[in-house]
JSON list of C-alpha atoms in Angstrom, two decimals:
[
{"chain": "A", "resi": 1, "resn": "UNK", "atom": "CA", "xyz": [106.73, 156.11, 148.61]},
{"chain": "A", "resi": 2, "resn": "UNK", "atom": "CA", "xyz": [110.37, 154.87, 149.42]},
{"chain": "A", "resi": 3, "resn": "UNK", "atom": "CA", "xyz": [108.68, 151.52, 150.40]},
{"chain": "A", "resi": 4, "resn": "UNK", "atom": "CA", "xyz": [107.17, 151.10, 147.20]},
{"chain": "A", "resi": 5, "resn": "UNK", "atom": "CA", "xyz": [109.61, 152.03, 145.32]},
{"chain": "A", "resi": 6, "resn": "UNK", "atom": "CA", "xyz": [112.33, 149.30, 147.16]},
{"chain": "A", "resi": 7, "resn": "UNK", "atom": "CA", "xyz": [108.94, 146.38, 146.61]},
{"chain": "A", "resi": 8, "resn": "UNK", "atom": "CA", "xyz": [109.00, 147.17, 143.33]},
{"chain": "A", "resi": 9, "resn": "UNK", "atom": "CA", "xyz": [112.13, 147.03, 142.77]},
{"chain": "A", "resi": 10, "resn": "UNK", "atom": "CA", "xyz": [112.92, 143.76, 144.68]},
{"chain": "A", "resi": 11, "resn": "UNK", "atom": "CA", "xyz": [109.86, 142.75, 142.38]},
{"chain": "A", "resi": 12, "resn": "UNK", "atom": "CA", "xyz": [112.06, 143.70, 139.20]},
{"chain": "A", "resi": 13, "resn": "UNK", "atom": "CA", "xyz": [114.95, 141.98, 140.87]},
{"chain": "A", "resi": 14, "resn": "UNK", "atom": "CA", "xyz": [113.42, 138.41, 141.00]},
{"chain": "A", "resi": 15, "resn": "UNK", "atom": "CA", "xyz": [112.53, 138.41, 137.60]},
{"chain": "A", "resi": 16, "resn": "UNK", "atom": "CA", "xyz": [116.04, 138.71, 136.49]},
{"chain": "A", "resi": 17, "resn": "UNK", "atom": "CA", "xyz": [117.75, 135.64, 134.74]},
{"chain": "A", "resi": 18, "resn": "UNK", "atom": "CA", "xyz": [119.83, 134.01, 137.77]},
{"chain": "A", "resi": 19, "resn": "UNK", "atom": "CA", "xyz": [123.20, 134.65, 136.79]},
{"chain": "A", "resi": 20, "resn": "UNK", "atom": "CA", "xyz": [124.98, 130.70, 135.75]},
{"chain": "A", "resi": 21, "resn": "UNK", "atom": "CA", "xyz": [128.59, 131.47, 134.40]},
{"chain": "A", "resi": 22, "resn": "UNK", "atom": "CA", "xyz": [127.71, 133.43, 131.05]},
{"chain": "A", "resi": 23, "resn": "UNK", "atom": "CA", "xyz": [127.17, 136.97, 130.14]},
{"chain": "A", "resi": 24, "resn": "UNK", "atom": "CA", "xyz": [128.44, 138.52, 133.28]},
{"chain": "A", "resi": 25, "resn": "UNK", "atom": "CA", "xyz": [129.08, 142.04, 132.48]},
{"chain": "A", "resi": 26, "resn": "UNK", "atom": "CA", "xyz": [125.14, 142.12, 131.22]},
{"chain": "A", "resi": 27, "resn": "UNK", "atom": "CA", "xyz": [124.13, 140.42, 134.45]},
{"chain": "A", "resi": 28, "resn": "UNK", "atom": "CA", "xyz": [126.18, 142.82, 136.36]},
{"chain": "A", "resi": 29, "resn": "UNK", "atom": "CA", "xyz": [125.33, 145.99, 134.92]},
{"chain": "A", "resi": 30, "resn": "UNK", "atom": "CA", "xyz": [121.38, 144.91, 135.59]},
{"chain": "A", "resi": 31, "resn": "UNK", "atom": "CA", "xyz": [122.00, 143.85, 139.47]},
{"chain": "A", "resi": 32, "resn": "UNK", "atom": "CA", "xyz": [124.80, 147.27, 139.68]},
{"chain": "A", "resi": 33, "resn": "UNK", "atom": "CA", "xyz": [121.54, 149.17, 138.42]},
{"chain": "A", "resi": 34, "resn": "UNK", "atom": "CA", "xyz": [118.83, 147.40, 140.58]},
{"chain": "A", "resi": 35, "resn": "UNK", "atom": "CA", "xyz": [120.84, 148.17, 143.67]},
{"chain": "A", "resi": 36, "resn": "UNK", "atom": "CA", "xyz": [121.99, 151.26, 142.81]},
{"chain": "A", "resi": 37, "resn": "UNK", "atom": "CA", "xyz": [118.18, 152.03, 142.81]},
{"chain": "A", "resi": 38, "resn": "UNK", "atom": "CA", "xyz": [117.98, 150.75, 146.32]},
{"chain": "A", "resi": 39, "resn": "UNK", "atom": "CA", "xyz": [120.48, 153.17, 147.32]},
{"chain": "A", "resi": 40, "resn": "UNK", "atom": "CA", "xyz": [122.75, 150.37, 148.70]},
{"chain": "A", "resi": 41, "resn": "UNK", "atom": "CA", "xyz": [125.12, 150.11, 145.62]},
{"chain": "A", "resi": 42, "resn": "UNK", "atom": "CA", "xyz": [127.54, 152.24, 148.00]},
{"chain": "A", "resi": 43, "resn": "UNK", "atom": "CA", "xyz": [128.63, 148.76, 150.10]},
{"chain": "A", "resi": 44, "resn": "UNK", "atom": "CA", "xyz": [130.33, 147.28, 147.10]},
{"chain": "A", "resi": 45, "resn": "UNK", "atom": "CA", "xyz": [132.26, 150.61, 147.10]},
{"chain": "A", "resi": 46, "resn": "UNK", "atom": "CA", "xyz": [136.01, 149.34, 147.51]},
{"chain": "A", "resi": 47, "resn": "UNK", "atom": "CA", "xyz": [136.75, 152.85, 149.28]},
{"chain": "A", "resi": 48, "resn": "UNK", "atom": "CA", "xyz": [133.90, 152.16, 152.06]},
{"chain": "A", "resi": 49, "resn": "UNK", "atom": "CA", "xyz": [135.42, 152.80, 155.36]},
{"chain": "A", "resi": 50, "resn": "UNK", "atom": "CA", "xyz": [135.00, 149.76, 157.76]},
{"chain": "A", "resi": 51, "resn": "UNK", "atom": "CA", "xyz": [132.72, 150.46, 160.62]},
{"chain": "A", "resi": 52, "resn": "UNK", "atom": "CA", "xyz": [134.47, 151.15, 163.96]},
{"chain": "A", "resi": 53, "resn": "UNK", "atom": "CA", "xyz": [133.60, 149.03, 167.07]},
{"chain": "A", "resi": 54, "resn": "UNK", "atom": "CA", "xyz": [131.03, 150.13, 169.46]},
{"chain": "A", "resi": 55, "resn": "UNK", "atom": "CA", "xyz": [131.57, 151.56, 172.08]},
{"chain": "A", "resi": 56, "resn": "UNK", "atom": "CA", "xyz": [129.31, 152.17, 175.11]},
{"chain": "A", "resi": 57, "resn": "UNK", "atom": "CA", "xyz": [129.35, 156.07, 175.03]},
{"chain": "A", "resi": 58, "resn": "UNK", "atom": "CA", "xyz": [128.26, 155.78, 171.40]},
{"chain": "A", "resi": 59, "resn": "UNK", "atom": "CA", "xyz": [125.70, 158.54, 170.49]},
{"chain": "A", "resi": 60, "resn": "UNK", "atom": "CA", "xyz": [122.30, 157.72, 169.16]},
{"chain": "A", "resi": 61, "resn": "UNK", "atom": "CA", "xyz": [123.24, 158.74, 165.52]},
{"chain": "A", "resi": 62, "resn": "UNK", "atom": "CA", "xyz": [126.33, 156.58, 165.43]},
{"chain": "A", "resi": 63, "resn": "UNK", "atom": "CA", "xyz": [124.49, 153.76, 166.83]},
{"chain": "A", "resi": 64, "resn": "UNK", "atom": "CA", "xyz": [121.69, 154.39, 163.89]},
{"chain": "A", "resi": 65, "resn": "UNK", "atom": "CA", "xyz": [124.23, 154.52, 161.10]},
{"chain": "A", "resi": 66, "resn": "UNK", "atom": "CA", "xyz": [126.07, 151.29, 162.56]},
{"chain": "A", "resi": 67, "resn": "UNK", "atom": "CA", "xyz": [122.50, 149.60, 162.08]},
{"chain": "A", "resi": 68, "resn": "UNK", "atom": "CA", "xyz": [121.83, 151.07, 158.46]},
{"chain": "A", "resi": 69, "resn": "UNK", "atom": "CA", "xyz": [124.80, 149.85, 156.99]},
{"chain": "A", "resi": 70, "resn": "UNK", "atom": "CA", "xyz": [124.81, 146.23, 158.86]},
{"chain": "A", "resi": 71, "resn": "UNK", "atom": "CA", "xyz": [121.06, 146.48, 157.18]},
{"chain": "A", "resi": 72, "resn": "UNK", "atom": "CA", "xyz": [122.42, 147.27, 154.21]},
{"chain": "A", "resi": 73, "resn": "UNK", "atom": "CA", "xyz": [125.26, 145.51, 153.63]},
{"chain": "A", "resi": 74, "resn": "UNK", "atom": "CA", "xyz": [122.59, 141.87, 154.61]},
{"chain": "A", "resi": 75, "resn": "UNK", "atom": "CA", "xyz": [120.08, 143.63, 152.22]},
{"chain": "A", "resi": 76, "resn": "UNK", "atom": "CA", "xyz": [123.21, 143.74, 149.05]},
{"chain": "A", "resi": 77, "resn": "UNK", "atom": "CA", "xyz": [124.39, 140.12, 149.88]},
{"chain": "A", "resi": 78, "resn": "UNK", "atom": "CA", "xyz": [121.14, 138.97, 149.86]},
{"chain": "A", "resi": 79, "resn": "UNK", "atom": "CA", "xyz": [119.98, 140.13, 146.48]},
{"chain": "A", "resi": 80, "resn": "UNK", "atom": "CA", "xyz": [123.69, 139.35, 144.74]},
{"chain": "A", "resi": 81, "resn": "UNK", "atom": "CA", "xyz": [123.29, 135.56, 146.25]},
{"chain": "A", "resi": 82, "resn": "UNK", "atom": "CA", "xyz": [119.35, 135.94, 145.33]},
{"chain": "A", "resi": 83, "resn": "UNK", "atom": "CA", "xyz": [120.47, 136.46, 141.28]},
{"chain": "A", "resi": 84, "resn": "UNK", "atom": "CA", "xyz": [123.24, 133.83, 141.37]},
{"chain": "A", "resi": 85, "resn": "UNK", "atom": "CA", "xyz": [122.26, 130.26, 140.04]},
{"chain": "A", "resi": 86, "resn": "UNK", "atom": "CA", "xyz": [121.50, 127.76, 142.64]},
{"chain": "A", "resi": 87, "resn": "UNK", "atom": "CA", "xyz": [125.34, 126.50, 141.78]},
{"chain": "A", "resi": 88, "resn": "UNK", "atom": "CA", "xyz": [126.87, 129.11, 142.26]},
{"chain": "A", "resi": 89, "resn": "UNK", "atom": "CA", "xyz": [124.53, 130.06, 145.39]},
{"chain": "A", "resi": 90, "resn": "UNK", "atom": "CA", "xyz": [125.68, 127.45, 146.98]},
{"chain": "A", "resi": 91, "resn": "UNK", "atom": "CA", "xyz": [129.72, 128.23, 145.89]},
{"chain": "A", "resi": 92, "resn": "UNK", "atom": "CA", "xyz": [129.40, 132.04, 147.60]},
{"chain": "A", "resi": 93, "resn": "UNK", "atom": "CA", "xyz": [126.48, 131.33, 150.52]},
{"chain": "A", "resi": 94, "resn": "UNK", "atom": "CA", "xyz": [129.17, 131.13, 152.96]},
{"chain": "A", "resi": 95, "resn": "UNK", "atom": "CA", "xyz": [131.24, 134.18, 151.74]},
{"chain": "A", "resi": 96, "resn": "UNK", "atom": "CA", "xyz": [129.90, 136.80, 154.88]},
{"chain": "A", "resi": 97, "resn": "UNK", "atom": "CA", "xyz": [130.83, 140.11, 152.60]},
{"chain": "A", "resi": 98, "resn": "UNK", "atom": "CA", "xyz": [128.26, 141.05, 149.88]},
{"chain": "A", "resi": 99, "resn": "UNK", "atom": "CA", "xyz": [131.87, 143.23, 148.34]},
{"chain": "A", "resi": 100, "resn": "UNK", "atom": "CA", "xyz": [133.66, 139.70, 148.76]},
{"chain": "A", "resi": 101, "resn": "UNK", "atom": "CA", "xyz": [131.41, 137.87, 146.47]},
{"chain": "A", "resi": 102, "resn": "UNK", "atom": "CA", "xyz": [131.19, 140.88, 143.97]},
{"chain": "A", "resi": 103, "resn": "UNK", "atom": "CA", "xyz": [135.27, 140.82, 143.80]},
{"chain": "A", "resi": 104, "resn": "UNK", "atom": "CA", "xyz": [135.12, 137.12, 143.37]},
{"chain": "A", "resi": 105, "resn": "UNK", "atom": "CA", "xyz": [132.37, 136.98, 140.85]},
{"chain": "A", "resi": 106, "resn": "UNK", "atom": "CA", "xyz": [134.42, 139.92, 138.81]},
{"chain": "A", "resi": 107, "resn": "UNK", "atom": "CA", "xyz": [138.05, 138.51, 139.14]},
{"chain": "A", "resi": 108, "resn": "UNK", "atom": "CA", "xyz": [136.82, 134.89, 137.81]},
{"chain": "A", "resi": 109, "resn": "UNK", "atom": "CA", "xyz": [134.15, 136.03, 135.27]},
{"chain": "A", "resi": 110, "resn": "UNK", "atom": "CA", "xyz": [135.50, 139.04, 133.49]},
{"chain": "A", "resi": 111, "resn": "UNK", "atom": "CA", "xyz": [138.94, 137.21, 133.27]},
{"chain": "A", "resi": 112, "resn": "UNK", "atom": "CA", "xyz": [136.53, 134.62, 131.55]},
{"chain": "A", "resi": 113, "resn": "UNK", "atom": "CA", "xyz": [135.05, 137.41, 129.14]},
{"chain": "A", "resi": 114, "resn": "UNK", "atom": "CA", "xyz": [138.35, 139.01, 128.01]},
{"chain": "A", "resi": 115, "resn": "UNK", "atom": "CA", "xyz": [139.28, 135.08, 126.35]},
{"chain": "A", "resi": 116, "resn": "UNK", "atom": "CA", "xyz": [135.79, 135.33, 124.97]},
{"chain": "A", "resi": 117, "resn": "UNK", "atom": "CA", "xyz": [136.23, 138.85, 123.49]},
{"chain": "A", "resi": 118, "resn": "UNK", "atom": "CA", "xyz": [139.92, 138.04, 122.05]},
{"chain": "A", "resi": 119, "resn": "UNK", "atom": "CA", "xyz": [138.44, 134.43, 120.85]},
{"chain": "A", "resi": 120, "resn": "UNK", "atom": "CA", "xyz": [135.35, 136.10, 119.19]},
{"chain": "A", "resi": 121, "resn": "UNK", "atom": "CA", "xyz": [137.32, 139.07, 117.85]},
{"chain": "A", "resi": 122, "resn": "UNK", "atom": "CA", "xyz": [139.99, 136.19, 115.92]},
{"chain": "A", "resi": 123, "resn": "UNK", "atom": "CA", "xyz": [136.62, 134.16, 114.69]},
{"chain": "A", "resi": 124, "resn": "UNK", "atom": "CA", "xyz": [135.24, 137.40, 113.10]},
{"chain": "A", "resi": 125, "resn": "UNK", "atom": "CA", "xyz": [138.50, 138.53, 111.64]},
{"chain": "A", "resi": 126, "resn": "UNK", "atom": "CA", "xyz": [139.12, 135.12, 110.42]},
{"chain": "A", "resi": 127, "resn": "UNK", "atom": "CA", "xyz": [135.63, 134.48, 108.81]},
{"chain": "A", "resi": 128, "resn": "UNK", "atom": "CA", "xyz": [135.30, 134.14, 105.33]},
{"chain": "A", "resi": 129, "resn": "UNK", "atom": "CA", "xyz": [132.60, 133.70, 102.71]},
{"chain": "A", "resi": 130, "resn": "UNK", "atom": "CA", "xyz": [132.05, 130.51, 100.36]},
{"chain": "A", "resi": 131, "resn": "UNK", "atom": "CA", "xyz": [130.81, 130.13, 96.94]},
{"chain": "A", "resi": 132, "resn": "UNK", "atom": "CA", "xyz": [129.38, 126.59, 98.29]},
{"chain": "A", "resi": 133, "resn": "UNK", "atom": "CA", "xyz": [126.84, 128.03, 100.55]},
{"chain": "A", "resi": 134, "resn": "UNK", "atom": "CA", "xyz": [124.10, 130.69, 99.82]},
{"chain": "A", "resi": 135, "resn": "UNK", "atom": "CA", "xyz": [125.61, 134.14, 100.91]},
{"chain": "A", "resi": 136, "resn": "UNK", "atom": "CA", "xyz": [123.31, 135.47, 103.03]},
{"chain": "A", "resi": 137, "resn": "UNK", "atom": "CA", "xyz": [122.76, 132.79, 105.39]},
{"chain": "A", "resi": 138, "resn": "UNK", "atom": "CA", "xyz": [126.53, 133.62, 105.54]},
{"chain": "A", "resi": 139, "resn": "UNK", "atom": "CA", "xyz": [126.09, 137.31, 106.77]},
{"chain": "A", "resi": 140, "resn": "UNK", "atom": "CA", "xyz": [123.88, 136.29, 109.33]},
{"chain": "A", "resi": 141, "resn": "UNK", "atom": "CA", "xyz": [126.46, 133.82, 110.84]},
{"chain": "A", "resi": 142, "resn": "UNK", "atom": "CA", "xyz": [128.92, 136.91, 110.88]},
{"chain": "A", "resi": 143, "resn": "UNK", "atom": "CA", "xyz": [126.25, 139.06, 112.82]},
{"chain": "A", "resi": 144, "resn": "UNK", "atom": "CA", "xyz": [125.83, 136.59, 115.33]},
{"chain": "A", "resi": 145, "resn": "UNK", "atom": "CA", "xyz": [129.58, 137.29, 116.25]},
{"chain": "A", "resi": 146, "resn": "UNK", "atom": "CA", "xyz": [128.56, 140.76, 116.06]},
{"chain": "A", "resi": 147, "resn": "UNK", "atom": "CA", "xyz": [126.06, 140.93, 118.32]},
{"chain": "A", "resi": 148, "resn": "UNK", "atom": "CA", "xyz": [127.82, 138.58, 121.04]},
{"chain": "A", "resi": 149, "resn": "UNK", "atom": "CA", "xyz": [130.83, 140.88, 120.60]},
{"chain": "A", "resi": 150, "resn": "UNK", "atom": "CA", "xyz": [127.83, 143.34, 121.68]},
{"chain": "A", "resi": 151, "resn": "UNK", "atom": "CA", "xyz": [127.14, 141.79, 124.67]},
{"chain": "A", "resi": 152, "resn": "UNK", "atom": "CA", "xyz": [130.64, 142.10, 125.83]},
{"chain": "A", "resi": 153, "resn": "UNK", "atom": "CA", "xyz": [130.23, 145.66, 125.16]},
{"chain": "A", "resi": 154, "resn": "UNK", "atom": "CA", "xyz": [132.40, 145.70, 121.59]},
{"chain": "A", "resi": 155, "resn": "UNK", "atom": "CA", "xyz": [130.42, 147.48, 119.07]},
{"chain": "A", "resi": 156, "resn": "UNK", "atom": "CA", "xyz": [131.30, 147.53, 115.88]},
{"chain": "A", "resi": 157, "resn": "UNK", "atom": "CA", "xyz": [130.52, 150.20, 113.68]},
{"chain": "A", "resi": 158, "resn": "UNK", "atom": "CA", "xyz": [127.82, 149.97, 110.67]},
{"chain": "A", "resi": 159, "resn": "UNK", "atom": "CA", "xyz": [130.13, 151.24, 108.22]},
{"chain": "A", "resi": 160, "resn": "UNK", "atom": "CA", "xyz": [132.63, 149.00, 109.38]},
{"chain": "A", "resi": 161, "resn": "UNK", "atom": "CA", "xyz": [130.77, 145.91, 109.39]},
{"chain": "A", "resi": 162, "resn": "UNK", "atom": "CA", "xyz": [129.44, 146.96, 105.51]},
{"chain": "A", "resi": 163, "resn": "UNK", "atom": "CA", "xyz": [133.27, 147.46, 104.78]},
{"chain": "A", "resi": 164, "resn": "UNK", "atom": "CA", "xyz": [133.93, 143.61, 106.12]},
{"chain": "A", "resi": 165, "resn": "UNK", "atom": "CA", "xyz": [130.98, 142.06, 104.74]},
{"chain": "A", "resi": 166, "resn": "UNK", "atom": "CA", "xyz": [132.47, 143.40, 101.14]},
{"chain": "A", "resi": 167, "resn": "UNK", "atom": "CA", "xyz": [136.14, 142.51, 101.86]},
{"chain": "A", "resi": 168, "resn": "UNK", "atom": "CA", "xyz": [135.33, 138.97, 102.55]},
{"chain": "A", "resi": 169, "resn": "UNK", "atom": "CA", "xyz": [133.01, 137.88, 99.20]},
{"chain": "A", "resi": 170, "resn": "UNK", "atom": "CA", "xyz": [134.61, 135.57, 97.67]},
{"chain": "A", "resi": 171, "resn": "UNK", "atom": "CA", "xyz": [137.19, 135.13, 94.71]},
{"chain": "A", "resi": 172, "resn": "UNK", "atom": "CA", "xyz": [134.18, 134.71, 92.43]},
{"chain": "A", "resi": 173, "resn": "UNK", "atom": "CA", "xyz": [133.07, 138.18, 93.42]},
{"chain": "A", "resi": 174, "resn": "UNK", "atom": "CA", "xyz": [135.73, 140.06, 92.84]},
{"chain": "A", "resi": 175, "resn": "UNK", "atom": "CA", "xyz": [134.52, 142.35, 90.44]},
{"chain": "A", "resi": 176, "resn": "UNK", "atom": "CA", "xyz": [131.00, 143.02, 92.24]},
{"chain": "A", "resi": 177, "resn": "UNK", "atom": "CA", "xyz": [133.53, 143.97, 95.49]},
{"chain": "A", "resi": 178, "resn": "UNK", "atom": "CA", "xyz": [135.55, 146.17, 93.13]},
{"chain": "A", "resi": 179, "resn": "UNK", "atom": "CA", "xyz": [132.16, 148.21, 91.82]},
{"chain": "A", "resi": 180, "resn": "UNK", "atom": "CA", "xyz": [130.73, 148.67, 95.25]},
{"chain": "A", "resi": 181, "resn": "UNK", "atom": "CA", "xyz": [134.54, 149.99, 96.56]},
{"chain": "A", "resi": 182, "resn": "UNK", "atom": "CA", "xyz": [134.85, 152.63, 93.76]},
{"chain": "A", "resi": 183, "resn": "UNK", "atom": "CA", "xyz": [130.75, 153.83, 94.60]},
{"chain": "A", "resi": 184, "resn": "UNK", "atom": "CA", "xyz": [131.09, 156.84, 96.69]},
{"chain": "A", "resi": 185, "resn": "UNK", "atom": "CA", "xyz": [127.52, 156.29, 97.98]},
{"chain": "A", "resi": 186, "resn": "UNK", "atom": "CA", "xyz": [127.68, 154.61, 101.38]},
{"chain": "A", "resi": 187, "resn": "UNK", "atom": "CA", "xyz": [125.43, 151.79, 102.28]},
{"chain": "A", "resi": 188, "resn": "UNK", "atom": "CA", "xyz": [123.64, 150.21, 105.28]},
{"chain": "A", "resi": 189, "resn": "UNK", "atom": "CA", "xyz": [123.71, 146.91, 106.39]},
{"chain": "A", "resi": 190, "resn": "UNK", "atom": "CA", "xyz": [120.37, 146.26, 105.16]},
{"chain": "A", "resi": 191, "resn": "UNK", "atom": "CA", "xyz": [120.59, 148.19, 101.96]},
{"chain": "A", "resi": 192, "resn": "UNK", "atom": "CA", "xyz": [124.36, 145.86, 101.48]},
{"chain": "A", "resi": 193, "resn": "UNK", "atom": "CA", "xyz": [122.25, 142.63, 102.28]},
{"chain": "A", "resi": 194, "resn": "UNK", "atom": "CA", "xyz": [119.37, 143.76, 99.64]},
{"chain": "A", "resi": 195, "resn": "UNK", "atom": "CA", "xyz": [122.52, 144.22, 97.19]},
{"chain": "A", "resi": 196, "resn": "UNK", "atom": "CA", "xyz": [123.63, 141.01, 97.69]},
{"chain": "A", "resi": 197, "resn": "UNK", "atom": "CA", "xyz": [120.91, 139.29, 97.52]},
{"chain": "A", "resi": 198, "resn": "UNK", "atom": "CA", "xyz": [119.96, 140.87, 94.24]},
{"chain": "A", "resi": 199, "resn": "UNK", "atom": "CA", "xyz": [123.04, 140.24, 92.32]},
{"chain": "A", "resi": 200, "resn": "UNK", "atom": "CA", "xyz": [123.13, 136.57, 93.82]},
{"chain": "A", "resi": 201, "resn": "UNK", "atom": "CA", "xyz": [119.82, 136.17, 92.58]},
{"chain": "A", "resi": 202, "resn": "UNK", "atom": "CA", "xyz": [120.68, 137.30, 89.29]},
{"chain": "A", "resi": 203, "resn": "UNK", "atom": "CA", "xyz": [124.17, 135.18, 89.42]},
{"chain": "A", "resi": 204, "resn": "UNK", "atom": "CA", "xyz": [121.52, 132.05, 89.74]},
{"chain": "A", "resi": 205, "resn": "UNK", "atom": "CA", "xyz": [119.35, 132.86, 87.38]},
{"chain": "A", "resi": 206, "resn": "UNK", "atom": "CA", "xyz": [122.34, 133.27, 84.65]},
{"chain": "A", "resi": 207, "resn": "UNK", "atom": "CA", "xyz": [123.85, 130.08, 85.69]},
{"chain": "A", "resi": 208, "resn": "UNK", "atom": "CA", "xyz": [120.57, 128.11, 84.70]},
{"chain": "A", "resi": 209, "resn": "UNK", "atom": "CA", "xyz": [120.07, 125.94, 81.62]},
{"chain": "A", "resi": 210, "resn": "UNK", "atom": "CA", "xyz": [118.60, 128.07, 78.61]},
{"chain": "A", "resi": 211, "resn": "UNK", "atom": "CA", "xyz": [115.83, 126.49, 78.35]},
{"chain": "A", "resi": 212, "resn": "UNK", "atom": "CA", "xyz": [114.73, 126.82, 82.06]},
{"chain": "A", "resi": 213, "resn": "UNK", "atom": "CA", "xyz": [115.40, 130.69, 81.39]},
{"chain": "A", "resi": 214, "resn": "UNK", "atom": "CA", "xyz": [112.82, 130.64, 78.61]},
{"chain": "A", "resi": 215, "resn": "UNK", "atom": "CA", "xyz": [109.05, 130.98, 78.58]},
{"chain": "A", "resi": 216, "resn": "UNK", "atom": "CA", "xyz": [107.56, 127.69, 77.06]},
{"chain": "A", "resi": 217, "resn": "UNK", "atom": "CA", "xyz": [105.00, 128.51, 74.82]},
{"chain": "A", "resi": 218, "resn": "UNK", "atom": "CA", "xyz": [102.83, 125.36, 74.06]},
{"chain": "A", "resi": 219, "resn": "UNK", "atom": "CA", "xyz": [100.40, 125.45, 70.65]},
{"chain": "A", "resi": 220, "resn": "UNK", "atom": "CA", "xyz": [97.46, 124.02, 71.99]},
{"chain": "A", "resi": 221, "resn": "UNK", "atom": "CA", "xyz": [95.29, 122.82, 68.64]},
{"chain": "A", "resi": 222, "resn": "UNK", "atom": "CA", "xyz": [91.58, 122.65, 69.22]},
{"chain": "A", "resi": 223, "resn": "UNK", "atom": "CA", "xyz": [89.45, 120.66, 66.99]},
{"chain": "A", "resi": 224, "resn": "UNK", "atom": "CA", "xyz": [85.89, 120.84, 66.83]},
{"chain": "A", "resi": 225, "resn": "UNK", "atom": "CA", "xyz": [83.13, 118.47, 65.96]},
{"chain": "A", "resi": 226, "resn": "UNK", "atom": "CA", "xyz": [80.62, 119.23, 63.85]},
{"chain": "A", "resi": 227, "resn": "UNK", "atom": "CA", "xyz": [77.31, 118.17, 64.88]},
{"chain": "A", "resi": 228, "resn": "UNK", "atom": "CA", "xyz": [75.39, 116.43, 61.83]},
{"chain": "A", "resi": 229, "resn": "UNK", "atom": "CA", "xyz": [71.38, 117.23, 62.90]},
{"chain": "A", "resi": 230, "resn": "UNK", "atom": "CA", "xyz": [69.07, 113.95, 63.86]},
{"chain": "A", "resi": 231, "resn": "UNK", "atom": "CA", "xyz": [66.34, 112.96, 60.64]},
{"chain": "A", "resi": 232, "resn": "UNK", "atom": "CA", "xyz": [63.18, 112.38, 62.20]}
]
């Protein structure tokens, strides 16, 4: 059963996207998981005791362990390197310690991700909406940052992101903001959106020419012919 469950696994493991410089803590947590299921997870353990040297009158049991772990710690470096990008493969192949390349790979990477999450963090703060360009097409743009903000593990909360969404309308909607801020109902995202896109709607229709607003009514006049009857 153990065998199956470490084929499987592996199996799991291959189909993994190979990990090529972006969304590390994702592609961490996944490979952290997979080997944690393969009960090896422990030789990344910065705590780990080395192994001591052997020694001839080494009993049978410390002999066994000495194996397992060697096993183990070939078995870890081989899947990290096996979910690394053929770049970066080749960068770490000749790094002996599967904990070495896990250090390295954290130290460079999640330095990386804390300029993303600051950078991200400033571009949400800082977006704003335009009267230009339709609205919600506007939102979505703003929930992309969201949900890469996600990825590095920064969620934002619903009511939070409704609360934004409102505070940055524009100047021209400055008294729609102030009616939904004095509602004591609280809304959804997707209830805000259907909201929006409402009173948009309606914010188009009132800007069109009068007689564009208007039903046309055409008189149609229908004439008929009468028919005189043939004298044979």
């Amino acid at each position: 059963m153990e065998g199956e469950t470490i084929k499987i696994m592996n199996q799991d493991l291959v189909r993994l996207d190979r990990f090529d410089g972006s969304n590390f803590t994702r592609w961490q947590d996944k490979v952290r998981f997979l080997l944690t299921a393969l009960k090896i997870f422990y030789i990344l353990d910065p705590t780990l005791a080395p192994l001591p040297e052997p020694k001839e009158n080494d009993t049978p049991q410390v002999v066994a362990a000495r194996k397992k772990r060697e096993e183990d710690e070939l078995i870890c470096r081989g899947h990290i390197l096996n979910a690394l990008s053929d770049r970066l493969y080749d960068l770490y192949t000749n790094t002996n310690s599967a904990r070495e390349i896990w250090e390295a790979l954290e130290n460079k990477y999640k330095a990386e991700e804390e300029g993303t999450k600051k950078f991200l963090i400033s571009q949400y703060i800082d977006f704003k909406f335009f009267d230009e360009k339709p609205l919600l097409p506007q939102i979505h743009e703003l929930q992309v940052i969201v949900n890469k903000l996600k990825v590095l593990k920064i969620e934002l909360p619903e009511a939070f992101q409704v609360g934004a969404i409102v505070a940055k309308l524009p100047s021209s909607w400055k008294g729609y903001r102030k009616r939904i801020l004095h509602k004591s109902e609280d809304y959804s995202l997707e209830e805000i959106q259907k909201h929006l896109r409402i009173e948009e709607e309606s914010r188009s229709r009132d800007k069109m020419p009068t007689q564009f607003q208007r039903p046309i009514i055409l008189e149609v006049k229908i004439t008929t012919t009468k028919r005189i009857p043939e004298i044979i």
